[in-house]
Coordinates of N, CA and C and ligand atoms in Angstrom, one line a residue:
X1 N 98.9 160.1 78.0 CA 98.4 159.5 76.7 C 98.4 158.0 76.9
X2 N 97.3 157.4 76.5 CA 97.2 155.9 76.6 C 97.7 155.3 75.3
X3 N 98.6 154.4 75.4 CA 99.1 153.7 74.2 C 98.6 152.2 74.2
X4 N 97.7 151.9 73.3 CA 97.3 150.5 73.2 C 98.4 149.7 72.6
X5 N 98.5 148.4 72.9 CA 99.5 147.5 72.5 C 99.0 146.6 71.4
X6 N 99.8 146.3 70.4 CA 99.5 145.3 69.4 C 99.5 143.9 70.0
X7 N 98.9 143.0 69.2 CA 98.9 141.6 69.7 C 100.4 141.1 69.8
X8 N 101.2 141.5 68.9 CA 102.6 141.1 69.0 C 103.3 141.7 70.2
X9 N 103.1 143.0 70.6 CA 103.6 143.6 71.8 C 103.1 142.9 73.0
X10 N 101.9 142.5 73.0 CA 101.3 141.8 74.2 C 102.0 140.4 74.3
X11 N 102.3 139.7 73.2 CA 103.1 138.5 73.3 C 104.5 138.7 73.9
X12 N 105.1 139.8 73.5 CA 106.5 140.1 74.1 C 106.3 140.3 75.6
X13 N 105.3 141.1 76.0 CA 105.1 141.3 77.4 C 104.8 140.0 78.1
X14 N 104.1 139.1 77.5 CA 103.8 137.8 78.1 C 105.1 137.0 78.3
X15 N 106.0 137.1 77.4 CA 107.3 136.4 77.5 C 108.1 137.0 78.7
X16 N 108.1 138.3 78.8 CA 108.8 139.0 79.9 C 108.1 138.7 81.2
X17 N 106.7 138.7 81.1 CA 105.9 138.4 82.3 C 106.1 137.0 82.9
X18 N 106.4 136.1 82.0 CA 106.7 134.7 82.4 C 108.0 134.7 83.2
X19 N 109.0 135.4 82.7 CA 110.3 135.5 83.5 C 110.0 136.1 84.8
X20 N 109.2 137.2 84.9 CA 108.9 137.8 86.2 C 108.2 136.8 87.1
X21 N 107.2 136.0 86.6 CA 106.5 135.1 87.4 C 107.5 134.0 87.9
X22 N 108.4 133.6 87.1 CA 109.4 132.6 87.5 C 110.3 133.2 88.6
X23 N 110.6 134.5 88.5 CA 111.4 135.2 89.5 C 110.7 135.2 90.8
X24 N 109.4 135.4 90.8 CA 108.6 135.4 92.0 C 108.6 134.0 92.6
X25 N 108.4 133.0 91.8 CA 108.4 131.6 92.3 C 109.8 131.3 93.0
X26 N 110.8 131.7 92.3 CA 112.2 131.5 92.8 C 112.4 132.2 94.2
X27 N 111.9 133.5 94.3 CA 112.0 134.2 95.5 C 111.2 133.5 96.6
X28 N 110.0 133.1 96.3 CA 109.1 132.4 97.3 C 109.8 131.2 97.9
X29 N 110.5 130.5 97.0 CA 111.2 129.2 97.5 C 112.4 129.5 98.3
X30 N 112.9 130.8 98.3 CA 114.1 131.1 99.0 C 113.8 131.8 100.4
X31 N 112.6 132.3 100.5 CA 112.3 133.1 101.7 C 112.4 132.3 103.0
X32 N 113.2 132.8 103.9 CA 113.2 132.2 105.3 C 113.8 133.2 106.3
X33 N 113.5 133.0 107.5 CA 114.0 133.9 108.6 C 115.5 133.8 108.6
X34 N 116.2 135.0 108.8 CA 117.6 135.0 108.9 C 118.3 135.5 107.6
X35 N 117.5 135.5 106.5 CA 118.0 136.1 105.2 C 117.7 137.6 105.2
X36 N 118.6 138.3 104.6 CA 118.4 139.8 104.5 C 117.7 140.1 103.2
X37 N 117.1 141.3 103.2 CA 116.5 141.7 101.9 C 117.6 142.0 100.8
X38 N 118.8 142.4 101.3 CA 119.9 142.6 100.3 C 120.2 141.2 99.6
X39 N 120.2 140.1 100.4 CA 120.5 138.8 99.8 C 119.4 138.5 98.8
X40 N 118.2 138.7 99.2 CA 117.1 138.4 98.3 C 117.1 139.2 97.0
X41 N 117.5 140.5 97.1 CA 117.6 141.3 95.9 C 118.6 140.7 95.0
X42 N 119.7 140.3 95.5 CA 120.8 139.7 94.6 C 120.3 138.4 94.0
X43 N 119.5 137.6 94.7 CA 118.9 136.3 94.2 C 118.0 136.7 93.0
X44 N 117.2 137.8 93.2 CA 116.3 138.2 92.2 C 117.0 138.7 90.9
X45 N 118.0 139.6 91.2 CA 118.7 140.1 90.0 C 119.4 139.1 89.2
X46 N 120.1 138.2 89.9 CA 120.9 137.1 89.2 C 119.9 136.2 88.4
X47 N 118.7 136.0 89.0 CA 117.7 135.1 88.3 C 117.2 135.8 87.1
X48 N 116.8 137.1 87.2 CA 116.3 137.8 86.0 C 117.3 137.8 84.9
X49 N 118.6 138.2 85.3 CA 119.6 138.3 84.2 C 120.0 137.0 83.6
X50 N 119.7 135.9 84.3 CA 120.0 134.5 83.7 C 119.2 134.2 82.5
X51 N 118.1 135.1 82.3 CA 117.3 134.9 81.1 C 117.7 135.9 80.0
X52 N 118.1 135.4 78.9 CA 118.7 136.2 77.8 C 117.8 137.4 77.5
X53 N 118.3 138.6 77.6 CA 117.6 139.8 77.2 C 116.7 140.4 78.3
X54 N 116.7 139.8 79.5 CA 115.9 140.3 80.6 C 116.7 141.1 81.6
X55 N 116.1 142.2 82.0 CA 116.8 143.2 82.9 C 115.8 143.6 84.0
X56 N 116.4 143.7 85.2 CA 115.5 144.2 86.3 C 115.2 145.7 86.1
X57 N 113.9 145.9 85.8 CA 113.5 147.3 85.3 C 113.6 148.4 86.3
X58 N 113.5 148.0 87.6 CA 113.5 149.1 88.6 C 114.9 149.6 89.0
X59 N 115.9 148.8 88.6 CA 117.3 149.2 89.0 C 117.7 150.5 88.4
X60 N 117.9 151.5 89.2 CA 118.2 152.9 88.7 C 117.0 153.7 88.2
X61 N 115.8 153.1 88.2 CA 114.6 153.8 87.8 C 114.3 155.0 88.8
X62 N 114.3 156.2 88.3 CA 114.2 157.4 89.1 C 115.3 157.4 90.2
X63 N 116.4 156.6 90.0 CA 117.5 156.6 91.0 C 117.3 155.5 92.0
X64 N 116.4 154.6 91.9 CA 116.2 153.5 92.9 C 117.4 152.6 92.9
X65 N 118.0 152.4 94.2 CA 119.2 151.7 94.3 C 119.1 150.1 94.1
X66 N 118.0 149.5 94.4 CA 117.9 148.1 94.3 C 117.5 147.6 92.9
X67 N 117.6 146.2 92.8 CA 117.1 145.6 91.6 C 115.6 145.4 91.6
X68 N 115.1 145.2 92.8 CA 113.6 145.1 93.0 C 113.3 145.8 94.3
X69 N 112.0 146.1 94.5 CA 111.6 146.7 95.8 C 111.2 145.6 96.8
X70 N 111.8 145.7 98.0 CA 111.4 144.6 99.0 C 111.0 145.4 100.2
X71 N 109.7 145.2 100.6 CA 109.1 145.9 101.7 C 108.6 144.9 102.7
X72 N 108.8 145.2 104.0 CA 108.5 144.2 105.1 C 107.5 144.8 106.0
X73 N 106.5 144.0 106.4 CA 105.5 144.4 107.4 C 104.8 145.7 107.2
X74 N 105.1 146.7 108.0 CA 104.4 148.0 107.8 C 104.8 148.8 106.6
X75 N 105.9 148.4 106.0 CA 106.4 149.0 104.8 C 105.4 148.6 103.6
X76 N 104.9 149.6 102.9 CA 103.8 149.3 101.9 C 104.5 149.0 100.6
X77 N 105.3 150.0 100.1 CA 106.1 149.8 98.9 C 107.4 150.5 98.9
X78 N 108.2 150.2 97.9 CA 109.5 150.9 97.6 C 110.5 150.7 98.7
X79 N 110.5 149.6 99.4 CA 111.5 149.3 100.4 C 112.8 149.0 99.6
X80 N 113.9 149.6 100.2 CA 115.2 149.4 99.6 C 115.9 148.2 100.2
X81 N 116.3 147.2 99.3 CA 117.0 146.0 99.8 C 118.2 146.4 100.6
X82 N 118.5 145.7 101.7 CA 119.6 146.0 102.5 C 120.2 144.8 103.2
X83 N 121.5 144.7 103.3 CA 122.1 143.6 104.1 C 121.7 143.7 105.6
X84 N 121.3 144.9 106.0 CA 120.9 145.1 107.4 C 119.5 144.7 107.8
X85 N 118.7 144.6 106.7 CA 117.3 144.2 107.0 C 117.1 142.7 106.9
X86 N 117.1 142.1 108.1 CA 117.0 140.6 108.2 C 115.6 140.1 108.5
X87 N 115.1 139.2 107.7 CA 113.7 138.7 107.9 C 113.7 137.8 109.2
X88 N 112.5 138.0 109.9 CA 112.3 137.2 111.1 C 111.0 136.4 110.9
X89 N 110.9 135.3 111.7 CA 109.7 134.5 111.6 C 108.5 135.3 112.0
X90 N 107.4 135.2 111.2 CA 106.2 136.0 111.5 C 106.1 137.2 110.6
X91 N 107.1 137.6 109.9 CA 107.1 138.8 109.0 C 106.3 138.4 107.7
X92 N 105.9 139.5 107.1 CA 105.5 139.4 105.6 C 106.4 140.2 104.8
X93 N 106.7 139.7 103.6 CA 107.7 140.4 102.8 C 107.1 140.5 101.4
X94 N 107.2 141.7 100.8 CA 106.6 142.0 99.5 C 107.7 142.2 98.5
X95 N 107.6 141.5 97.4 CA 108.6 141.6 96.3 C 107.9 142.2 95.1
X96 N 108.2 143.5 94.9 CA 107.7 144.2 93.8 C 108.8 144.2 92.7
X97 N 108.5 143.6 91.6 CA 109.5 143.3 90.6 C 109.0 143.9 89.2
X98 N 110.0 144.5 88.5 CA 109.8 144.9 87.2 C 110.8 144.2 86.3
X99 N 110.3 143.8 85.1 CA 111.2 143.1 84.1 C 111.1 143.9 82.8
X100 N 112.2 144.2 82.3 CA 112.3 144.8 80.9 C 112.8 143.6 80.0
X101 N 112.0 143.3 79.0 CA 112.4 142.2 78.1 C 112.0 142.6 76.7
X102 N 113.0 142.6 75.8 CA 112.8 143.0 74.4 C 112.1 144.3 74.3
X103 N 112.5 145.3 75.1 CA 111.9 146.6 75.0 C 110.6 146.8 75.6
X104 N 110.0 145.8 76.3 CA 108.7 145.9 76.9 C 108.8 145.6 78.4
X105 N 107.9 146.3 79.1 CA 108.0 146.2 80.6 C 106.8 145.4 81.2
X106 N 107.0 144.7 82.2 CA 105.9 144.1 83.0 C 106.3 144.4 84.5
X107 N 105.3 144.3 85.3 CA 105.4 144.7 86.7 C 104.4 143.8 87.6
X108 N 104.9 143.3 88.6 CA 104.1 142.4 89.5 C 104.7 142.4 90.9
X109 N 103.8 142.1 91.9 CA 104.2 142.0 93.3 C 103.5 140.8 93.9
X110 N 104.3 140.1 94.8 CA 103.7 139.1 95.7 C 104.0 139.5 97.2
X111 N 103.1 139.0 98.0 CA 103.3 139.2 99.5 C 103.5 137.7 100.0
X112 N 104.6 137.5 100.7 CA 105.0 136.2 101.1 C 105.2 136.1 102.6
X113 N 104.7 135.1 103.3 CA 104.9 135.0 104.7 C 106.3 134.4 105.0
X114 N 106.9 134.8 106.1 CA 108.1 134.3 106.6 C 107.8 133.4 107.8
X115 N 107.9 132.1 107.6 CA 107.6 131.1 108.6 C 106.1 131.2 108.9
X116 N 105.8 131.3 110.2 CA 104.4 131.2 110.6 C 103.9 132.7 110.9
X117 N 102.8 133.1 110.3 CA 102.3 134.4 110.5 C 101.0 134.4 111.3
X118 N 100.7 135.5 112.0 CA 99.5 135.5 112.9 C 98.2 135.5 112.0
X119 N 97.1 135.1 112.6 CA 95.8 135.0 111.8 C 95.4 136.3 111.1
X120 N 95.6 137.4 111.8 CA 95.2 138.7 111.1 C 96.0 139.0 109.9
X121 N 97.3 138.7 110.0 CA 98.2 139.0 108.9 C 97.8 138.0 107.7
X122 N 97.5 136.8 108.1 CA 97.1 135.8 107.0 C 95.8 136.3 106.3
X123 N 94.9 136.8 107.1 CA 93.6 137.3 106.5 C 93.9 138.5 105.6
X124 N 94.8 139.4 106.1 CA 95.2 140.5 105.3 C 95.8 140.1 103.9
X125 N 96.6 139.1 103.9 CA 97.2 138.6 102.7 C 96.1 138.0 101.8
X126 N 95.2 137.2 102.4 CA 94.2 136.5 101.6 C 93.2 137.5 101.0
X127 N 92.8 138.5 101.8 CA 91.9 139.6 101.3 C 92.5 140.4 100.2
X128 N 93.8 140.7 100.3 CA 94.5 141.5 99.3 C 94.6 140.7 98.0
X129 N 94.8 139.4 98.1 CA 94.8 138.6 96.9 C 93.4 138.5 96.2
X130 N 92.4 138.4 97.1 CA 91.0 138.3 96.6 C 90.7 139.6 95.9
X131 N 91.1 140.7 96.5 CA 90.8 142.1 95.9 C 91.5 142.2 94.5
X132 N 92.7 141.7 94.4 CA 93.4 141.8 93.1 C 92.6 141.0 92.1
X133 N 92.1 139.8 92.4 CA 91.4 139.0 91.5 C 90.0 139.6 91.1
X134 N 89.4 140.3 92.1 CA 88.2 141.0 91.8 C 88.4 142.2 90.8
X135 N 89.5 142.8 91.0 CA 89.9 143.9 90.1 C 90.2 143.4 88.7
X136 N 91.0 142.4 88.6 CA 91.3 141.8 87.3 C 90.1 141.4 86.5
X137 N 89.1 140.8 87.3 CA 87.8 140.4 86.6 C 87.1 141.5 85.9
X138 N 87.4 142.8 86.3 CA 86.7 143.9 85.7 C 87.5 144.5 84.5
X139 N 88.6 143.9 84.2 CA 89.5 144.5 83.2 C 89.1 143.9 81.8
X140 N 87.9 144.3 81.4 CA 87.3 143.9 80.1 C 86.9 145.1 79.3
X141 N 86.9 144.9 77.9 CA 86.6 146.1 77.1 C 85.2 146.6 77.4
X142 N 85.0 147.9 77.5 CA 83.7 148.5 77.7 C 83.5 148.9 79.2
X143 N 84.3 148.2 80.1 CA 84.3 148.6 81.5 C 85.1 149.9 81.6
X144 N 85.2 150.4 82.9 CA 86.0 151.6 83.1 C 87.0 151.4 84.3
X145 N 88.0 152.2 84.3 CA 89.0 152.1 85.4 C 88.3 152.1 86.8
X146 N 87.2 152.9 86.9 CA 86.5 153.0 88.2 C 85.9 151.6 88.6
X147 N 85.5 150.8 87.6 CA 85.0 149.5 87.9 C 86.0 148.6 88.6
X148 N 87.3 148.8 88.2 CA 88.4 148.0 88.8 C 88.6 148.5 90.3
X149 N 88.7 149.8 90.4 CA 88.9 150.3 91.8 C 87.8 150.0 92.7
X150 N 86.6 150.1 92.2 CA 85.4 149.8 93.0 C 85.4 148.3 93.5
X151 N 85.7 147.4 92.6 CA 85.7 146.0 92.9 C 86.8 145.7 94.0
X152 N 88.0 146.3 93.8 CA 89.0 146.1 94.8 C 88.6 146.7 96.2
X153 N 88.1 147.9 96.2 CA 87.7 148.6 97.4 C 86.6 147.8 98.2
X154 N 85.6 147.3 97.4 CA 84.5 146.5 98.0 C 85.1 145.3 98.8
X155 N 86.0 144.5 98.2 CA 86.5 143.3 98.9 C 87.3 143.7 100.1
X156 N 88.1 144.8 100.0 CA 88.9 145.2 101.1 C 88.1 145.8 102.3
X157 N 87.2 146.7 102.0 CA 86.4 147.3 103.1 C 85.4 146.4 103.7
X158 N 84.9 145.5 103.0 CA 83.9 144.5 103.6 C 84.7 143.6 104.6
X159 N 86.0 143.5 104.4 CA 86.8 142.7 105.3 C 87.3 143.5 106.5
X160 N 87.0 144.8 106.5 CA 87.4 145.7 107.6 C 88.8 146.2 107.5
X161 N 89.4 146.1 106.3 CA 90.7 146.7 106.1 C 90.6 148.0 105.3
X162 N 91.7 148.7 105.1 CA 91.7 149.9 104.3 C 92.6 149.9 103.1
X163 N 92.1 150.6 102.1 CA 92.8 150.7 100.8 C 93.7 151.9 100.8
X164 N 95.0 151.8 100.4 CA 95.9 152.9 100.2 C 95.5 153.7 99.0
X165 N 95.4 155.0 99.2 CA 94.9 155.9 98.1 C 96.0 156.7 97.5
X166 N 97.1 156.9 98.2 CA 98.2 157.8 97.7 C 99.0 157.1 96.7
X167 N 98.9 155.8 96.5 CA 99.6 155.1 95.5 C 98.6 154.3 94.7
X168 N 98.9 154.2 93.4 CA 97.9 153.6 92.5 C 98.5 152.7 91.4
X169 N 97.7 151.8 90.8 CA 98.2 151.1 89.7 C 98.3 152.0 88.5
X170 N 98.7 151.4 87.3 CA 99.1 152.3 86.2 C 99.2 151.5 84.9
X171 N 99.1 152.2 83.8 CA 99.5 151.6 82.5 C 100.9 151.1 82.5
X172 N 101.2 150.1 81.7 CA 102.6 149.6 81.7 C 102.8 148.9 80.3
X173 N 104.0 148.9 79.8 CA 104.3 148.3 78.5 C 105.5 148.8 77.9
X174 N 105.4 150.0 77.2 CA 106.5 150.6 76.5 C 107.4 151.3 77.6
X175 N 106.8 151.7 78.7 CA 107.4 152.3 79.8 C 107.0 151.6 81.1
X176 N 107.8 151.7 82.2 CA 107.3 151.1 83.5 C 106.1 151.7 84.0
X177 N 105.9 153.0 83.8 CA 104.7 153.7 84.2 C 104.1 154.5 83.1
X178 N 102.9 154.1 82.7 CA 102.2 154.8 81.6 C 100.8 155.2 82.1
X179 N 100.1 156.1 81.4 CA 98.7 156.3 81.6 C 97.9 155.1 81.3
X180 N 96.7 154.9 81.8 CA 96.1 155.7 82.8 C 96.5 155.3 84.3
X181 N 96.2 156.1 85.2 CA 96.3 155.7 86.6 C 95.1 154.7 86.9
X182 N 95.4 153.7 87.8 CA 94.4 152.7 88.1 C 94.3 152.7 89.7
X183 N 93.5 153.6 90.2 CA 93.3 153.6 91.7 C 92.7 152.3 92.2
X184 N 92.9 152.1 93.5 CA 92.3 150.9 94.1 C 91.0 151.2 94.9
X185 N 90.4 152.3 94.5 CA 89.1 152.7 95.0 C 88.4 153.5 93.8
X186 N 87.1 153.6 93.9 CA 86.5 154.3 92.9 C 85.0 154.0 92.7
X187 N 84.4 154.6 91.7 CA 83.0 154.4 91.5 C 82.8 153.7 90.2
X188 N 81.8 152.8 90.1 CA 81.6 152.1 88.8 C 81.3 153.1 87.7
X189 N 81.7 152.7 86.5 CA 81.4 153.4 85.3 C 82.1 154.8 85.3
X190 N 83.1 155.0 86.1 CA 83.8 156.3 86.1 C 85.2 156.1 85.6
X191 N 85.8 157.2 85.1 CA 87.2 157.2 84.7 C 87.4 156.7 83.3
X192 N 88.6 156.3 82.9 CA 89.0 155.9 81.6 C 88.2 154.7 81.2
X193 N 87.7 154.6 79.9 CA 87.1 153.4 79.4 C 88.2 152.4 79.0
X194 N 87.9 151.2 79.3 CA 88.9 150.1 78.9 C 88.7 149.6 77.5
X195 N 89.8 149.5 76.8 CA 89.7 149.0 75.4 C 90.7 147.8 75.2
X196 N 90.4 146.9 74.3 CA 91.3 145.9 74.0 C 92.6 146.5 73.6
X197 N 93.7 145.9 74.1 CA 95.1 146.4 73.8 C 95.6 147.3 74.9
X198 N 94.8 147.6 75.9 CA 95.3 148.3 77.1 C 96.0 147.3 78.0
X199 N 97.2 147.7 78.5 CA 97.9 146.9 79.4 C 98.2 147.7 80.7
X200 N 97.7 147.1 81.8 CA 97.7 147.9 83.1 C 98.3 147.0 84.2
X201 N 98.9 147.7 85.2 CA 99.3 147.0 86.4 C 98.2 147.3 87.4
X202 N 97.6 146.3 87.9 CA 96.5 146.4 89.0 C 97.2 146.0 90.3
X203 N 97.2 146.8 91.3 CA 98.0 146.6 92.5 C 97.4 147.1 93.8
X204 N 96.5 146.3 94.3 CA 95.9 146.7 95.6 C 97.0 146.7 96.7
X205 N 97.0 147.8 97.5 CA 97.9 147.9 98.7 C 96.9 148.1 99.8
X206 N 96.9 147.2 100.8 CA 95.8 147.1 101.8 C 96.5 147.1 103.2
X207 N 95.9 147.9 104.1 CA 96.4 148.1 105.4 C 95.4 147.5 106.5
X208 N 96.0 146.9 107.5 CA 95.2 146.4 108.6 C 94.5 147.6 109.3
X209 N 95.2 148.7 109.5 CA 94.6 149.9 110.1 C 94.2 150.9 109.1
X210 N 94.7 152.2 109.4 CA 94.2 153.3 108.5 C 94.9 153.3 107.2
X211 N 94.4 154.1 106.3 CA 94.9 154.1 104.9 C 96.1 155.1 104.7
X212 N 96.3 156.0 105.7 CA 97.3 157.0 105.5 C 98.7 156.5 105.6
X213 N 99.5 157.1 104.7 CA 100.9 156.7 104.6 C 101.9 157.8 104.9
X214 N 103.1 157.4 105.1 CA 104.2 158.4 105.2 C 105.5 157.8 104.6
X215 N 106.4 158.7 104.1 CA 107.6 158.2 103.5 C 108.8 158.4 104.5
X216 N 109.6 157.4 104.6 CA 110.7 157.4 105.5 C 111.8 158.4 105.0
X217 N 112.8 158.6 105.9 CA 113.9 159.6 105.6 C 114.7 159.1 104.5
X218 N 114.7 157.8 104.1 CA 115.5 157.4 103.0 C 114.8 157.8 101.6
X219 N 113.7 158.5 101.7 CA 113.0 159.1 100.6 C 112.3 158.1 99.7
X220 N 112.4 156.9 100.0 CA 111.8 155.8 99.2 C 110.7 155.0 99.9
X221 N 111.1 154.5 101.1 CA 110.2 153.5 101.7 C 108.9 154.2 102.2
X222 N 107.7 153.7 101.7 CA 106.4 154.2 102.1 C 105.9 153.2 103.1
X223 N 105.5 153.8 104.3 CA 105.0 152.9 105.4 C 103.6 153.4 105.8
X224 N 102.9 152.5 106.6 CA 101.6 153.0 107.1 C 101.9 154.0 108.2
X225 N 101.1 155.0 108.3 CA 101.3 156.1 109.3 C 101.1 155.5 110.7
X226 N 100.2 154.6 110.8 CA 99.8 154.0 112.2 C 100.7 152.8 112.5
X227 N 101.6 152.4 111.6 CA 102.5 151.3 111.9 C 101.9 149.9 111.8
X228 N 100.6 149.8 111.3 CA 100.0 148.5 111.1 C 100.5 147.9 109.8
X229 N 100.3 146.6 109.7 CA 100.9 145.9 108.5 C 100.1 146.2 107.2
X230 N 100.8 146.0 106.1 CA 100.3 146.2 104.8 C 100.6 145.1 103.9
X231 N 99.7 144.7 103.0 CA 100.0 143.7 102.0 C 99.8 144.4 100.6
X232 N 100.6 143.8 99.6 CA 100.6 144.4 98.3 C 100.7 143.3 97.3
X233 N 99.8 143.1 96.4 CA 99.9 142.2 95.3 C 99.6 142.8 94.0
X234 N 100.2 142.4 92.9 CA 100.1 143.1 91.7 C 100.3 142.1 90.5
X235 N 99.5 142.4 89.4 CA 99.7 141.7 88.2 C 99.7 142.7 87.0
X236 N 100.4 142.4 86.0 CA 100.2 143.1 84.7 C 99.2 142.4 83.9
X237 N 98.2 143.1 83.5 CA 97.0 142.5 82.8 C 96.8 143.2 81.5
X238 N 96.5 142.4 80.5 CA 96.1 142.9 79.2 C 94.6 142.8 79.0
X239 N 94.0 143.9 78.6 CA 92.5 143.9 78.3 C 92.4 143.4 76.9
X240 N 91.7 142.2 76.7 CA 91.6 141.7 75.4 C 90.1 141.4 75.1
X241 N 89.8 141.2 73.9 CA 88.4 140.8 73.5 C 87.9 139.5 74.1
X242 N 88.9 138.7 74.5 CA 88.6 137.4 75.2 C 88.5 137.6 76.7
X243 N 88.7 138.8 77.2 CA 88.7 139.0 78.6 C 90.1 139.4 79.2
X244 N 90.2 139.5 80.5 CA 91.5 139.9 81.0 C 92.5 138.8 80.8
X245 N 93.7 139.2 80.4 CA 94.8 138.2 80.3 C 95.9 138.6 81.2
X246 N 96.1 137.8 82.2 CA 97.2 138.1 83.2 C 98.5 137.7 82.6
X247 N 99.4 138.7 82.5 CA 100.7 138.4 81.8 C 101.8 138.0 82.7
X248 N 101.6 138.1 84.0 CA 102.7 137.9 85.0 C 102.3 136.7 85.9
X249 N 101.6 135.7 85.4 CA 101.2 134.5 86.2 C 101.6 133.3 85.4
X250 N 102.1 132.3 86.0 CA 102.6 131.1 85.3 C 101.3 130.3 84.8
Ligands
LIG301 MG1 105.0 147.0 90.8

């Protein structure tokens, strides 16, 4: 069931989303080779909790052990932060963060280079960010969920990369995951119709190689089956009469 949000609820989400965006900026400024994903998880959790009323929403969600999800290189999503996973120059690291603030949830992800990355990886990150912007631009009343997926897919496939299909964006707000599902592929004018008050997480996951995924023995970490790198960026977006409002950007 889709739950539309009131103007007031959207303002609360924007306040929480601002804390999330600040958390991302904080993480970005800390990333360097030699740091473990466990250390970065602690940095994120401390930063989120330093804001009155803000809680890392993924901690314990469905039993997840970290405060945030941190996925490196061929890991697509749901990487478990660990003191044993140490970042190296040339890696890319994805910080998927959920914030609960005054009873409302926001969700966003950034992909950050560690030191100097190779040209293909840089292009992967750039294309994924462009795909997200193309998807966001479609989040207007009267459009459909399929318009978002189609826009994302077009940007990705024209660049010669592939879109992950087994994982999708979603409604967000009262809960971390709500209806509708928001796939990163699709056909125009198909699926759920978008209305003002809908709040969704749009989150392209893009692979250098094939689209197929597998889950590691830790039962969380989703990686590319072929071992090629993956980028993931995400914003929580409110559909409004004035157009898409990105709630997780400064
Ligand atoms: Mg997320």
